[in-house]
Each structure stands twice: as C-alpha cells, then as structure tokens.
C-alpha cells in the first residue's frame, strides 16, 4: 500500500493542487503518492494555476484527478504538508511550506508561486527518498 503524502490548504484550488501534480510527476518512488485536500474548499481549481502548470508540461485539466476536495481526517497520511495558509486540522501537520496564496494573482506572480511549489516538492521528494522508511 502506498504511503500518502498530503498537501493541505484552505481552498484546495491552487498551491495544493500544483503540489499534488508536481509530486506525482517527479516522484519515482512507487511507495509514495501525492494527494491534495482543503479545509474550506473552493468551487473549482484556479484557472491561472492550471495555465501556469501547462507551461511546465503538467495538465491539471483532468477534473477526475484535479478538483477541490475536503480533507479526510479518518485517512492515514504518511506526511501532511500545509501550504502556508494557517490551516487547522485534527491531524498532525509535518511541515508548513509557507507559500503565498495564488488566489487573485496572475501572470508573473502565479509563476513565482508555481516555481516555489516546484522547489519545495523536489526537496520533499529528496527528503523522502533519503530519510523515510520505505
């Protein structure tokens, strides 16, 4: 059974969706899978984030995979990373990534946020591969 790495934010519409997409794109360790969720979900994924990810060759238009979803607090997550929005959960958050909210942002600001997400995800994958019990 794969160990679930959860990327948690308030709306599950931007940062956490990008984190899920990057994690599953770059992770080569079959023991892990990236998921995303929110605590107060939006109606849809941020279209500016979808467009920014498209530039990276990541298609987040698959609404069966990329859609706002509420955190399942009964789920057994291996690690939970919050995205920087001070979300509260009954589950233990492993680390907060401190990434700005893309809501209401556009253009270069979205790309900066996207790149911050990517850098964090690559570091998380490296850490999991070096330090986690597989």
CSV table of C-alpha atoms in Angstrom, one decimal:
chain,number,residue,atom,x,y,z
A,1,UNK,CA,0.0,0.0,0.0
A,2,UNK,CA,1.3,3.4,-1.0
A,3,UNK,CA,2.2,6.0,1.7
A,4,UNK,CA,0.0,9.1,1.2
A,5,UNK,CA,1.7,12.5,1.1
A,6,UNK,CA,-1.0,15.1,1.6
A,7,UNK,CA,-0.7,18.7,0.5
A,8,UNK,CA,-3.3,20.7,2.5
A,9,UNK,CA,-4.5,24.2,2.2
A,10,UNK,CA,-7.7,26.1,2.8
A,11,UNK,CA,-9.4,26.1,-0.6
A,12,UNK,CA,-7.5,23.2,-2.4
A,13,UNK,CA,-7.7,25.2,-5.5
A,14,UNK,CA,-4.1,26.3,-6.3
A,15,UNK,CA,-1.0,25.6,-4.3
A,16,UNK,CA,-2.0,22.2,-3.0
A,17,UNK,CA,-3.2,21.1,-6.5
A,18,UNK,CA,0.1,22.2,-8.0
A,19,UNK,CA,1.9,20.3,-5.2
A,20,UNK,CA,0.0,17.2,-5.9
A,21,UNK,CA,0.7,17.4,-9.6
A,22,UNK,CA,4.4,18.1,-9.2
A,23,UNK,CA,4.8,15.4,-6.6
A,24,UNK,CA,3.2,12.7,-8.8
A,25,UNK,CA,5.2,13.9,-11.8
A,26,UNK,CA,8.6,13.9,-10.2
A,27,UNK,CA,8.3,11.2,-7.6
A,28,UNK,CA,9.8,7.9,-8.8
A,29,UNK,CA,9.4,6.0,-5.6
A,30,UNK,CA,6.4,3.7,-6.0
A,31,UNK,CA,5.9,3.6,-2.2
A,32,UNK,CA,4.6,7.2,-2.2
A,33,UNK,CA,1.7,9.0,-3.8
A,34,UNK,CA,0.8,12.7,-3.6
A,35,UNK,CA,-2.7,13.9,-2.8
A,36,UNK,CA,-4.2,17.3,-2.0
A,37,UNK,CA,-7.2,18.5,0.0
A,38,UNK,CA,-8.6,21.6,1.8
A,39,UNK,CA,-10.5,22.5,4.8
A,40,UNK,CA,-12.8,25.1,3.2
A,41,UNK,CA,-12.8,24.1,-0.4
A,42,UNK,CA,-13.4,26.3,-3.4
A,43,UNK,CA,-15.8,25.5,-6.2
A,44,UNK,CA,-13.1,24.9,-8.8
A,45,UNK,CA,-9.3,24.8,-9.3
A,46,UNK,CA,-7.8,28.2,-10.0
A,47,UNK,CA,-7.6,28.6,-13.8
A,48,UNK,CA,-4.4,30.7,-13.6
A,49,UNK,CA,-2.7,27.8,-11.8
A,50,UNK,CA,-3.9,25.4,-14.4
A,51,UNK,CA,-2.4,27.7,-17.1
A,52,UNK,CA,0.9,28.1,-15.3
A,53,UNK,CA,1.3,24.4,-14.9
A,54,UNK,CA,0.5,23.8,-18.6
A,55,UNK,CA,3.7,25.8,-19.3
A,56,UNK,CA,5.6,23.1,-17.3
A,57,UNK,CA,4.0,20.3,-19.3
A,58,UNK,CA,1.6,19.4,-16.5
A,59,UNK,CA,-2.0,19.1,-17.4
A,60,UNK,CA,-4.3,19.9,-14.5
A,61,UNK,CA,-7.5,19.9,-16.6
A,62,UNK,CA,-8.3,16.3,-15.6
A,63,UNK,CA,-11.2,17.0,-13.3
A,64,UNK,CA,-11.3,13.4,-12.1
A,65,UNK,CA,-7.9,14.0,-10.6
A,66,UNK,CA,-7.7,17.7,-10.0
A,67,UNK,CA,-10.7,19.1,-8.1
A,68,UNK,CA,-11.2,20.7,-4.7
A,69,UNK,CA,-11.8,18.1,-2.1
A,70,UNK,CA,-12.2,18.1,1.7
A,71,UNK,CA,-9.6,16.5,3.9
A,72,UNK,CA,-10.5,13.1,5.1
A,73,UNK,CA,-9.5,13.2,8.7
A,74,UNK,CA,-10.0,9.4,9.1
A,75,UNK,CA,-7.4,8.7,6.4
A,76,UNK,CA,-3.9,7.6,7.4
A,77,UNK,CA,-1.5,10.0,5.8
A,78,UNK,CA,2.3,9.4,6.0
A,79,UNK,CA,3.0,13.1,6.0
A,80,UNK,CA,0.9,16.2,5.7
A,81,UNK,CA,2.4,19.5,4.4
A,82,UNK,CA,0.4,22.7,4.7
A,83,UNK,CA,0.9,25.2,2.0
A,84,UNK,CA,1.2,28.4,4.1
A,85,UNK,CA,-2.3,29.4,4.8
A,86,UNK,CA,-2.5,28.6,8.5
A,87,UNK,CA,-5.0,25.7,8.0
A,88,UNK,CA,-6.2,23.9,11.1
A,89,UNK,CA,-6.6,20.1,11.2
A,90,UNK,CA,-7.1,17.5,13.8
A,91,UNK,CA,-4.2,15.6,12.0
A,92,UNK,CA,-0.6,16.4,12.7
A,93,UNK,CA,1.0,18.7,10.1
A,94,UNK,CA,4.6,17.6,9.3
A,95,UNK,CA,5.7,21.0,7.9
A,96,UNK,CA,4.3,24.2,6.6
A,97,UNK,CA,5.7,25.3,3.2
A,98,UNK,CA,4.9,29.0,3.6
A,99,UNK,CA,3.9,29.6,0.0
A,100,UNK,CA,1.8,32.6,-0.9
A,101,UNK,CA,-1.8,32.1,-1.9
A,102,UNK,CA,-2.3,32.4,-5.7
A,103,UNK,CA,-6.0,33.5,-5.3
A,104,UNK,CA,-6.5,36.8,-7.0
A,105,UNK,CA,-3.0,36.8,-8.5
A,106,UNK,CA,-2.0,36.4,-12.1
A,107,UNK,CA,0.9,36.4,-14.6
A,108,UNK,CA,4.4,36.5,-13.1
A,109,UNK,CA,3.1,36.2,-9.5
A,110,UNK,CA,1.4,32.9,-10.4
A,111,UNK,CA,4.7,31.7,-12.0
A,112,UNK,CA,6.7,32.7,-8.9
A,113,UNK,CA,4.3,30.7,-6.7
A,114,UNK,CA,4.4,27.8,-9.1
A,115,UNK,CA,8.2,27.8,-9.0
A,116,UNK,CA,8.2,27.9,-5.2
A,117,UNK,CA,5.8,24.9,-5.1
A,118,UNK,CA,8.1,23.0,-7.5
A,119,UNK,CA,11.2,23.7,-5.5
A,120,UNK,CA,9.5,22.6,-2.3
A,121,UNK,CA,8.2,19.4,-3.9
A,122,UNK,CA,11.6,18.4,-5.3
A,123,UNK,CA,13.1,18.9,-1.8
A,124,UNK,CA,10.3,16.9,-0.2
A,125,UNK,CA,10.9,14.0,-2.7
A,126,UNK,CA,14.6,14.1,-2.0
A,127,UNK,CA,14.0,14.0,1.8
A,128,UNK,CA,11.5,11.1,1.5
A,129,UNK,CA,14.0,9.1,-0.6
A,130,UNK,CA,16.9,9.8,1.7
A,131,UNK,CA,15.2,9.6,5.2
A,132,UNK,CA,11.9,7.9,5.1
A,133,UNK,CA,11.4,4.3,5.9
A,134,UNK,CA,10.1,2.8,2.7
